[in-house]
Amino acid sequence: PPLFFSTQTRPSPIPLRLVGSEMCIRDRIGSVLTANLGKIYGHSNVIATDIRECPSGDFFKGPFEITDATSYDQLYKTVQKHSIDTVYLMAAMLSAKAEKQPERAWHLNMSSLFNVLNLAKNGHIKRIFWPSSIAVFGPSSPKQLVPQTTVMEPTTVYGMSKLAGERWCEYYQLHHAVDVRSLRYPGIIGWESKPGGGTTDYAVDIFHKAVQGKTFSCFLKPKTQLPMLYMDDAICATISIMGADKNQLSVRSSYNLAALSFTPEELYKEIQKKITNFKIEYKPDFRQSIADSWPGSIDDSVARQDWGWQPAFDLKKMTQSMLENLRS
Ligand code: AKB
């Protein structure tokens, strides 16, 4: 993908990756994205932030700034200190956790977005990536191959915040020429860190239990189909859309993104091909109703047409990669 250069004289396309409060350790996509952006632009050109000190994990090697993404002033100071021109705002409280803390989730998910949109509107940064989610769809949306534009009545706090965020992204692009780009991430599966507060995170935890030789207790029913995306594909899609010519982009709210869909039963059987004595039990909890409100599969033809999206990992390849990396 083409490199992004700041307007500074030095070649420093410094994207600022923001993570939410408790998202530092469990911010899986943000951690891996930072490391990948560092490989492209140079680790010293990618500034990672969180509301508190992150352990010196191996997921990024560049500068780190303690920054509260819900504070405009703190964001402004970090942006000015490092001459940042591109922000990847990964701060959010995910679906399951947000149902337990609705007002805190709304505050984190919305105020961080407004802060970054206003930094761009006020001319302090040039470009923004902001992740939306399949959570924007609800029970009245089509269940299979849900289209880019359809009925969207989310029944979760997280989904409502992401739908509202999409509308604001399009509004700032239309009224303030803010270059903000967004993807509706499915459930993201990666080996790089532990599962977080998401409903799709069962599909991460199951691999940890499999390699530990433990029985996996699944909080969803066996035939609950959900759209998923392997971490490598999520990173590729994020870097690709940020590298696209903005005249290619027909969608300025958020693009549908898809790679694979599966049920816990299908994932378990795929893992069992490699770990034959692996056991699963099903104990559905409150997260079942969240999953039931989401579609089983996504139509991402608009993303494929506009900026050439093409996933690389299917269920077999993802399972193999997860097990190999977790074992190593
Ligand atoms: C969640 O499960 O909350 C997230 C999502 C689908 O956006 N992984």
mmCIF file of C-alpha atoms and ligand atoms in Angstrom:
data_model
loop_
_atom_site.group_PDB
_atom_site.id
_atom_site.type_symbol
_atom_site.label_atom_id
_atom_site.label_comp_id
_atom_site.label_asym_id
_atom_site.label_seq_id
_atom_site.Cartn_x
_atom_site.Cartn_y
_atom_site.Cartn_z
ATOM 1 C CA PRO A 1 0.000 0.000 0.000
ATOM 2 C CA PRO A 2 1.248 3.538 -0.682
ATOM 3 C CA LEU A 3 2.954 5.132 2.294
ATOM 4 C CA PHE A 4 1.302 8.049 4.060
ATOM 5 C CA PHE A 5 3.611 10.941 4.696
ATOM 6 C CA SER A 6 2.909 13.740 7.075
ATOM 7 C CA THR A 7 3.259 17.276 5.822
ATOM 8 C CA GLN A 8 6.436 17.478 7.881
ATOM 9 C CA THR A 9 9.697 17.657 5.964
ATOM 10 C CA ARG A 10 10.895 14.404 7.535
ATOM 11 C CA PRO A 11 9.312 11.269 6.024
ATOM 12 C CA SER A 12 7.255 10.497 9.050
ATOM 13 C CA PRO A 13 3.740 9.239 8.320
ATOM 14 C CA ILE A 14 3.111 9.015 12.017
ATOM 15 C CA PRO A 15 -0.173 7.245 12.618
ATOM 16 C CA LEU A 16 -1.280 7.495 16.211
ATOM 17 C CA ARG A 17 -2.888 4.341 17.486
ATOM 18 C CA LEU A 18 -5.283 4.980 20.327
ATOM 19 C CA VAL A 19 -6.568 2.330 22.611
ATOM 20 C CA GLY A 20 -9.283 2.667 25.159
ATOM 21 C CA SER A 21 -8.810 2.398 28.894
ATOM 22 C CA GLU A 22 -8.774 -1.321 29.578
ATOM 23 C CA MET A 23 -8.204 -2.115 25.978
ATOM 24 C CA CYS A 24 -4.415 -1.892 26.037
ATOM 25 C CA ILE A 25 -3.746 -5.504 26.903
ATOM 26 C CA ARG A 26 -6.937 -6.844 25.414
ATOM 27 C CA ASP A 27 -6.823 -4.480 22.422
ATOM 28 C CA ARG A 28 -5.906 -7.258 20.063
ATOM 29 C CA ILE A 29 -6.336 -5.596 16.687
ATOM 30 C CA GLY A 30 -4.736 -2.361 17.832
ATOM 31 C CA SER A 31 -1.661 -4.104 19.227
ATOM 32 C CA VAL A 32 -1.070 -6.089 16.053
ATOM 33 C CA LEU A 33 -1.918 -3.117 13.829
ATOM 34 C CA THR A 34 0.692 -0.998 15.593
ATOM 35 C CA ALA A 35 3.382 -3.613 15.012
ATOM 36 C CA ASN A 36 2.433 -3.902 11.337
ATOM 37 C CA LEU A 37 2.295 -0.138 10.827
ATOM 38 C CA GLY A 38 5.724 0.038 12.447
ATOM 39 C CA LYS A 39 7.104 -2.436 9.909
ATOM 40 C CA ILE A 40 5.736 -0.285 7.064
ATOM 41 C CA TYR A 41 6.528 3.207 8.317
ATOM 42 C CA GLY A 42 9.293 2.553 10.835
ATOM 43 C CA HIS A 43 8.598 1.807 14.504
ATOM 44 C CA SER A 44 9.753 5.267 15.562
ATOM 45 C CA ASN A 45 7.006 6.742 13.368
ATOM 46 C CA VAL A 46 4.118 4.930 15.011
ATOM 47 C CA ILE A 47 3.015 6.228 18.403
ATOM 48 C CA ALA A 48 0.988 3.866 20.562
ATOM 49 C CA THR A 49 -1.155 5.276 23.357
ATOM 50 C CA ASP A 50 -3.323 4.081 26.201
ATOM 51 C CA ILE A 51 -4.922 5.588 29.280
ATOM 52 C CA ARG A 52 -2.309 3.893 31.432
ATOM 53 C CA GLU A 53 1.127 2.453 31.002
ATOM 54 C CA CYS A 54 1.107 -0.664 28.884
ATOM 55 C CA PRO A 55 3.395 -3.541 29.816
ATOM 56 C CA SER A 56 6.432 -3.395 27.564
ATOM 57 C CA GLY A 57 4.851 -6.035 25.391
ATOM 58 C CA ASP A 58 6.445 -7.224 22.216
ATOM 59 C CA PHE A 59 3.583 -5.980 20.142
ATOM 60 C CA PHE A 60 5.074 -2.594 19.506
ATOM 61 C CA LYS A 61 8.562 -1.233 19.532
ATOM 62 C CA GLY A 62 7.943 2.454 19.013
ATOM 63 C CA PRO A 63 7.156 5.433 21.258
ATOM 64 C CA PHE A 64 4.328 5.180 23.792
ATOM 65 C CA GLU A 65 2.241 7.979 25.261
ATOM 66 C CA ILE A 66 -0.240 7.753 28.128
ATOM 67 C CA THR A 67 -3.262 9.502 26.607
ATOM 68 C CA ASP A 68 -6.933 9.395 27.576
ATOM 69 C CA ALA A 69 -8.789 9.060 24.240
ATOM 70 C CA THR A 70 -11.857 10.647 25.887
ATOM 71 C CA SER A 71 -9.885 13.870 26.512
ATOM 72 C CA TYR A 72 -9.585 16.227 23.531
ATOM 73 C CA ASP A 73 -6.811 18.210 25.235
ATOM 74 C CA GLN A 74 -4.684 15.125 25.933
ATOM 75 C CA LEU A 75 -5.130 13.917 22.361
ATOM 76 C CA TYR A 76 -4.252 17.364 21.015
ATOM 77 C CA LYS A 77 -1.043 17.491 23.096
ATOM 78 C CA THR A 78 0.059 14.028 21.899
ATOM 79 C CA VAL A 79 -0.732 14.899 18.271
ATOM 80 C CA GLN A 80 1.221 18.170 18.521
ATOM 81 C CA LYS A 81 4.168 16.598 20.395
ATOM 82 C CA HIS A 82 4.712 13.966 17.698
ATOM 83 C CA SER A 83 3.432 15.891 14.619
ATOM 84 C CA ILE A 84 0.893 13.133 14.039
ATOM 85 C CA ASP A 85 -1.097 13.236 10.806
ATOM 86 C CA THR A 86 -3.011 9.938 10.845
ATOM 87 C CA VAL A 87 -4.986 8.427 13.719
ATOM 88 C CA TYR A 88 -6.153 4.822 14.014
ATOM 89 C CA LEU A 89 -8.735 5.034 16.782
ATOM 90 C CA MET A 90 -9.102 1.521 18.203
ATOM 91 C CA ALA A 91 -10.585 2.560 21.544
ATOM 92 C CA ALA A 92 -13.922 0.886 22.302
ATOM 93 C CA MET A 93 -15.704 -1.218 24.852
ATOM 94 C CA LEU A 94 -16.948 -4.344 23.080
ATOM 95 C CA SER A 95 -20.440 -5.842 23.066
ATOM 96 C CA ALA A 96 -20.565 -8.105 26.115
ATOM 97 C CA LYS A 97 -18.713 -5.727 28.441
ATOM 98 C CA ALA A 98 -20.747 -2.757 27.185
ATOM 99 C CA GLU A 99 -23.994 -4.436 28.253
ATOM 100 C CA LYS A 100 -22.652 -4.498 31.808
ATOM 101 C CA GLN A 101 -21.535 -0.820 31.737
ATOM 102 C CA PRO A 102 -23.787 0.908 29.164
ATOM 103 C CA GLU A 103 -23.130 4.556 30.074
ATOM 104 C CA ARG A 104 -19.361 4.055 30.392
ATOM 105 C CA ALA A 105 -19.312 2.223 27.070
ATOM 106 C CA TRP A 106 -21.287 4.977 25.324
ATOM 107 C CA HIS A 107 -18.979 7.637 26.785
ATOM 108 C CA LEU A 108 -15.770 5.842 25.757
ATOM 109 C CA ASN A 109 -16.968 4.797 22.304
ATOM 110 C CA MET A 110 -18.527 8.153 21.360
ATOM 111 C CA SER A 111 -16.347 10.787 23.044
ATOM 112 C CA SER A 112 -13.147 9.259 21.675
ATOM 113 C CA LEU A 113 -14.614 9.354 18.159
ATOM 114 C CA PHE A 114 -15.828 12.953 18.469
ATOM 115 C CA ASN A 115 -12.402 14.000 19.749
ATOM 116 C CA VAL A 116 -10.583 12.514 16.783
ATOM 117 C CA LEU A 117 -13.144 13.792 14.249
ATOM 118 C CA ASN A 118 -12.799 17.288 15.743
ATOM 119 C CA LEU A 119 -9.000 17.099 15.646
ATOM 120 C CA ALA A 120 -9.364 16.563 11.885
ATOM 121 C CA LYS A 121 -12.096 19.203 11.499
ATOM 122 C CA ASN A 122 -9.822 21.696 13.313
ATOM 123 C CA GLY A 123 -6.951 20.898 10.960
ATOM 124 C CA HIS A 124 -4.642 19.149 13.472
ATOM 125 C CA ILE A 125 -4.643 15.740 11.752
ATOM 126 C CA LYS A 126 -5.328 14.664 8.185
ATOM 127 C CA ARG A 127 -6.723 11.143 8.192
ATOM 128 C CA ILE A 128 -8.617 8.788 10.495
ATOM 129 C CA PHE A 129 -9.318 5.083 10.645
ATOM 130 C CA TRP A 130 -12.213 4.133 12.900
ATOM 131 C CA PRO A 131 -13.560 0.550 13.271
ATOM 132 C CA SER A 132 -17.267 -0.141 13.119
ATOM 133 C CA SER A 133 -18.706 -3.634 13.541
ATOM 134 C CA ILE A 134 -21.255 -6.217 12.454
ATOM 135 C CA ALA A 135 -22.918 -5.173 15.711
ATOM 136 C CA VAL A 136 -24.591 -2.312 13.789
ATOM 137 C CA PHE A 137 -27.049 -4.890 12.430
ATOM 138 C CA GLY A 138 -29.993 -6.061 14.508
ATOM 139 C CA PRO A 139 -32.784 -8.654 14.590
ATOM 140 C CA SER A 140 -34.656 -6.879 11.745
ATOM 141 C CA SER A 141 -31.598 -6.964 9.428
ATOM 142 C CA PRO A 142 -31.337 -9.847 6.927
ATOM 143 C CA LYS A 143 -29.664 -12.899 8.531
ATOM 144 C CA GLN A 144 -27.614 -14.114 5.573
ATOM 145 C CA LEU A 145 -25.372 -12.096 3.242
ATOM 146 C CA VAL A 146 -26.530 -8.874 4.898
ATOM 147 C CA PRO A 147 -26.062 -6.081 2.307
ATOM 148 C CA GLN A 148 -24.043 -2.872 2.665
ATOM 149 C CA THR A 149 -27.254 -0.840 2.976
ATOM 150 C CA THR A 150 -30.172 -2.361 4.885
ATOM 151 C CA VAL A 151 -32.367 -2.068 7.959
ATOM 152 C CA MET A 152 -30.149 -1.481 10.979
ATOM 153 C CA GLU A 153 -31.798 -1.609 14.421
ATOM 154 C CA PRO A 154 -29.054 -2.796 16.804
ATOM 155 C CA THR A 155 -30.212 -3.955 20.226
ATOM 156 C CA THR A 156 -26.860 -3.646 22.021
ATOM 157 C CA VAL A 157 -25.160 -0.565 23.483
ATOM 158 C CA TYR A 158 -22.046 -1.398 21.486
ATOM 159 C CA GLY A 159 -24.056 -1.755 18.262
ATOM 160 C CA MET A 160 -25.895 1.526 18.880
ATOM 161 C CA SER A 161 -22.598 3.331 19.497
ATOM 162 C CA LYS A 162 -21.123 1.922 16.300
ATOM 163 C CA LEU A 163 -24.202 2.826 14.233
ATOM 164 C CA ALA A 164 -24.196 6.359 15.642
ATOM 165 C CA GLY A 165 -20.454 6.560 14.990
ATOM 166 C CA GLU A 166 -20.936 5.577 11.352
ATOM 167 C CA ARG A 167 -23.467 8.354 10.879
ATOM 168 C CA TRP A 168 -21.105 10.916 12.435
ATOM 169 C CA CYS A 169 -18.211 9.739 10.246
ATOM 170 C CA GLU A 170 -20.312 10.300 7.130
ATOM 171 C CA TYR A 171 -21.554 13.671 8.475
ATOM 172 C CA TYR A 172 -17.994 14.943 9.155
ATOM 173 C CA GLN A 173 -16.887 13.797 5.736
ATOM 174 C CA LEU A 174 -19.818 15.504 4.006
ATOM 175 C CA HIS A 175 -19.870 18.757 6.038
ATOM 176 C CA HIS A 176 -16.219 19.175 7.098
ATOM 177 C CA ALA A 177 -14.312 17.196 4.410
ATOM 178 C CA VAL A 178 -12.799 14.964 7.106
ATOM 179 C CA ASP A 179 -11.037 11.968 5.527
ATOM 180 C CA VAL A 180 -12.283 9.227 7.883
ATOM 181 C CA ARG A 181 -12.421 5.606 6.738
ATOM 182 C CA SER A 182 -14.130 2.692 8.446
ATOM 183 C CA LEU A 183 -14.718 -1.054 8.300
ATOM 184 C CA ARG A 184 -17.485 -3.106 9.903
ATOM 185 C CA TYR A 185 -15.207 -5.675 11.539
ATOM 186 C CA PRO A 186 -16.668 -9.141 12.055
ATOM 187 C CA GLY A 187 -15.410 -11.103 15.042
ATOM 188 C CA ILE A 188 -11.615 -10.874 14.870
ATOM 189 C CA ILE A 189 -9.606 -13.972 15.709
ATOM 190 C CA GLY A 190 -5.935 -13.700 16.583
ATOM 191 C CA TRP A 191 -3.352 -15.526 18.704
ATOM 192 C CA GLU A 192 -1.560 -12.367 19.771
ATOM 193 C CA SER A 193 -3.399 -11.847 23.061
ATOM 194 C CA LYS A 194 -6.151 -13.141 25.298
ATOM 195 C CA PRO A 195 -9.882 -12.816 24.432
ATOM 196 C CA GLY A 196 -11.541 -9.519 25.377
ATOM 197 C CA GLY A 197 -15.101 -8.423 26.160
ATOM 198 C CA GLY A 198 -16.591 -9.452 22.850
ATOM 199 C CA THR A 199 -19.358 -11.907 22.080
ATOM 200 C CA THR A 200 -17.254 -13.403 19.266
ATOM 201 C CA ASP A 201 -14.299 -13.915 21.607
ATOM 202 C CA TYR A 202 -15.364 -17.508 22.256
ATOM 203 C CA ALA A 203 -13.640 -18.188 18.930
ATOM 204 C CA VAL A 204 -10.330 -16.985 20.413
ATOM 205 C CA ASP A 205 -10.629 -18.640 23.822
ATOM 206 C CA ILE A 206 -11.454 -22.033 22.288
ATOM 207 C CA PHE A 207 -7.972 -22.192 20.737
ATOM 208 C CA HIS A 208 -6.267 -21.357 24.039
ATOM 209 C CA LYS A 209 -8.184 -24.139 25.792
ATOM 210 C CA ALA A 210 -7.441 -26.587 22.961
ATOM 211 C CA VAL A 211 -3.674 -26.116 23.141
ATOM 212 C CA GLN A 212 -3.815 -26.237 26.965
ATOM 213 C CA GLY A 213 -5.555 -29.618 26.759
ATOM 214 C CA LYS A 214 -8.602 -28.303 28.607
ATOM 215 C CA THR A 215 -12.309 -28.774 27.913
ATOM 216 C CA PHE A 216 -13.796 -25.620 26.384
ATOM 217 C CA SER A 217 -16.991 -24.226 27.909
ATOM 218 C CA CYS A 218 -18.764 -22.326 25.115
ATOM 219 C CA PHE A 219 -21.092 -19.472 26.086
ATOM 220 C CA LEU A 220 -22.968 -19.779 22.762
ATOM 221 C CA LYS A 221 -25.171 -22.578 21.395
ATOM 222 C CA PRO A 222 -23.470 -25.004 18.968
ATOM 223 C CA LYS A 223 -25.260 -23.791 15.847
ATOM 224 C CA THR A 224 -24.814 -20.013 16.383
ATOM 225 C CA GLN A 225 -23.352 -18.826 13.080
ATOM 226 C CA LEU A 226 -21.364 -15.554 13.166
ATOM 227 C CA PRO A 227 -19.184 -13.676 10.654
ATOM 228 C CA MET A 228 -15.487 -13.867 11.509
ATOM 229 C CA LEU A 229 -12.144 -12.537 10.259
ATOM 230 C CA TYR A 230 -8.618 -13.740 10.925
ATOM 231 C CA MET A 231 -6.285 -11.117 12.380
ATOM 232 C CA ASP A 232 -3.950 -11.098 9.369
ATOM 233 C CA ASP A 233 -6.886 -10.362 7.080
ATOM 234 C CA ALA A 234 -8.173 -7.664 9.447
ATOM 235 C CA ILE A 235 -4.785 -5.934 9.365
ATOM 236 C CA CYS A 236 -4.570 -6.254 5.594
ATOM 237 C CA ALA A 237 -8.055 -4.785 5.120
ATOM 238 C CA THR A 238 -7.315 -1.879 7.470
ATOM 239 C CA ILE A 239 -4.048 -0.966 5.759
ATOM 240 C CA SER A 240 -5.618 -1.450 2.315
ATOM 241 C CA ILE A 241 -8.559 0.895 2.857
ATOM 242 C CA MET A 242 -6.221 3.514 4.303
ATOM 243 C CA GLY A 243 -4.070 3.142 1.199
ATOM 244 C CA ALA A 244 -6.940 3.507 -1.251
ATOM 245 C CA ASP A 245 -7.460 6.659 -3.315
ATOM 246 C CA LYS A 246 -10.378 8.391 -1.602
ATOM 247 C CA ASN A 247 -12.074 8.821 -4.977
ATOM 248 C CA GLN A 248 -12.428 5.017 -5.044
ATOM 249 C CA LEU A 249 -14.500 5.048 -1.852
ATOM 250 C CA SER A 250 -18.249 5.103 -2.478
ATOM 251 C CA VAL A 251 -19.024 4.420 1.206
ATOM 252 C CA ARG A 252 -18.109 7.024 3.834
ATOM 253 C CA SER A 253 -20.017 5.495 6.737
ATOM 254 C CA SER A 254 -18.409 2.049 7.059
ATOM 255 C CA TYR A 255 -17.733 -0.845 4.688
ATOM 256 C CA ASN A 256 -19.128 -4.345 5.168
ATOM 257 C CA LEU A 257 -16.218 -6.765 5.519
ATOM 258 C CA ALA A 258 -16.406 -10.558 5.390
ATOM 259 C CA ALA A 259 -14.095 -13.529 5.151
ATOM 260 C CA LEU A 260 -15.726 -16.568 6.773
ATOM 261 C CA SER A 261 -18.720 -17.523 8.887
ATOM 262 C CA PHE A 262 -18.945 -20.512 11.177
ATOM 263 C CA THR A 263 -20.684 -21.931 14.231
ATOM 264 C CA PRO A 264 -19.009 -23.060 17.468
ATOM 265 C CA GLU A 265 -19.752 -26.641 16.399
ATOM 266 C CA GLU A 266 -18.003 -26.182 13.044
ATOM 267 C CA LEU A 267 -14.984 -24.519 14.662
ATOM 268 C CA TYR A 268 -14.761 -27.258 17.289
ATOM 269 C CA LYS A 269 -14.793 -29.980 14.607
ATOM 270 C CA GLU A 270 -12.037 -28.199 12.655
ATOM 271 C CA ILE A 271 -9.855 -27.979 15.775
ATOM 272 C CA GLN A 272 -10.613 -31.610 16.644
ATOM 273 C CA LYS A 273 -9.061 -32.664 13.325
ATOM 274 C CA LYS A 274 -5.719 -31.476 14.788
ATOM 275 C CA ILE A 275 -6.354 -32.161 18.499
ATOM 276 C CA THR A 276 -8.428 -35.329 18.502
ATOM 277 C CA ASN A 277 -9.048 -35.512 22.270
ATOM 278 C CA PHE A 278 -10.270 -31.899 22.517
ATOM 279 C CA LYS A 279 -13.642 -31.637 24.321
ATOM 280 C CA ILE A 280 -16.346 -28.929 24.311
ATOM 281 C CA GLU A 281 -19.436 -28.259 26.447
ATOM 282 C CA TYR A 282 -22.129 -25.674 25.727
ATOM 283 C CA LYS A 283 -23.335 -23.295 28.461
ATOM 284 C CA PRO A 284 -25.131 -20.392 26.740
ATOM 285 C CA ASP A 285 -25.317 -17.173 28.767
ATOM 286 C CA PHE A 286 -26.451 -13.550 28.197
ATOM 287 C CA ARG A 287 -24.173 -13.336 25.189
ATOM 288 C CA GLN A 288 -26.427 -15.727 23.273
ATOM 289 C CA SER A 289 -29.063 -13.026 22.847
ATOM 290 C CA ILE A 290 -26.390 -10.623 21.556
ATOM 291 C CA ALA A 291 -25.208 -13.186 19.007
ATOM 292 C CA ASP A 292 -28.786 -13.989 17.982
ATOM 293 C CA SER A 293 -29.316 -10.306 17.102
ATOM 294 C CA TRP A 294 -26.440 -10.328 14.603
ATOM 295 C CA PRO A 295 -26.355 -11.714 11.034
ATOM 296 C CA GLY A 296 -24.763 -15.050 10.209
ATOM 297 C CA SER A 297 -22.968 -13.832 7.089
ATOM 298 C CA ILE A 298 -22.077 -10.568 5.338
ATOM 299 C CA ASP A 299 -22.155 -9.379 1.713
ATOM 300 C CA ASP A 300 -18.926 -7.410 1.277
ATOM 301 C CA SER A 301 -19.126 -7.045 -2.522
ATOM 302 C CA VAL A 302 -18.949 -3.228 -2.303
ATOM 303 C CA ALA A 303 -15.575 -3.371 -0.498
ATOM 304 C CA ARG A 304 -14.276 -5.876 -3.048
ATOM 305 C CA GLN A 305 -15.426 -3.654 -5.892
ATOM 306 C CA ASP A 306 -14.304 -0.281 -4.478
ATOM 307 C CA TRP A 307 -10.840 -1.063 -3.081
ATOM 308 C CA GLY A 308 -10.077 -4.672 -3.999
ATOM 309 C CA TRP A 309 -10.758 -6.389 -0.669
ATOM 310 C CA GLN A 310 -9.920 -10.099 -0.797
ATOM 311 C CA PRO A 311 -9.512 -12.252 2.335
ATOM 312 C CA ALA A 312 -6.801 -14.911 2.463
ATOM 313 C CA PHE A 313 -7.860 -17.095 5.422
ATOM 314 C CA ASP A 314 -10.624 -19.685 5.430
ATOM 315 C CA LEU A 315 -11.589 -21.848 8.425
ATOM 316 C CA LYS A 316 -8.955 -24.499 7.746
ATOM 317 C CA LYS A 317 -6.087 -22.041 7.181
ATOM 318 C CA MET A 318 -7.091 -19.903 10.188
ATOM 319 C CA THR A 319 -7.281 -22.941 12.487
ATOM 320 C CA GLN A 320 -3.882 -24.158 11.354
ATOM 321 C CA SER A 321 -2.297 -20.719 11.887
ATOM 322 C CA MET A 322 -3.882 -20.238 15.319
ATOM 323 C CA LEU A 323 -2.762 -23.633 16.612
ATOM 324 C CA GLU A 324 0.756 -23.313 15.197
ATOM 325 C CA ASN A 325 1.275 -19.871 16.727
ATOM 326 C CA LEU A 326 -0.262 -20.682 20.102
ATOM 327 C CA ARG A 327 1.769 -23.872 20.363
ATOM 328 C CA SER A 328 4.974 -22.002 19.552
HETATM 329 C C1 AKB B 1 -17.743 -8.225 19.753
HETATM 330 O O1 AKB B 1 -17.973 -9.432 19.788
HETATM 331 O O2 AKB B 1 -18.252 -7.420 20.525
HETATM 332 C C2 AKB B 1 -16.802 -7.696 18.692
HETATM 333 C C3 AKB B 1 -17.537 -7.325 17.458
HETATM 334 C C4 AKB B 1 -18.381 -8.299 16.743
HETATM 335 O O3 AKB B 1 -17.422 -6.197 16.996
HETATM 336 N N1 AKB B 1 -15.813 -8.705 18.386
#
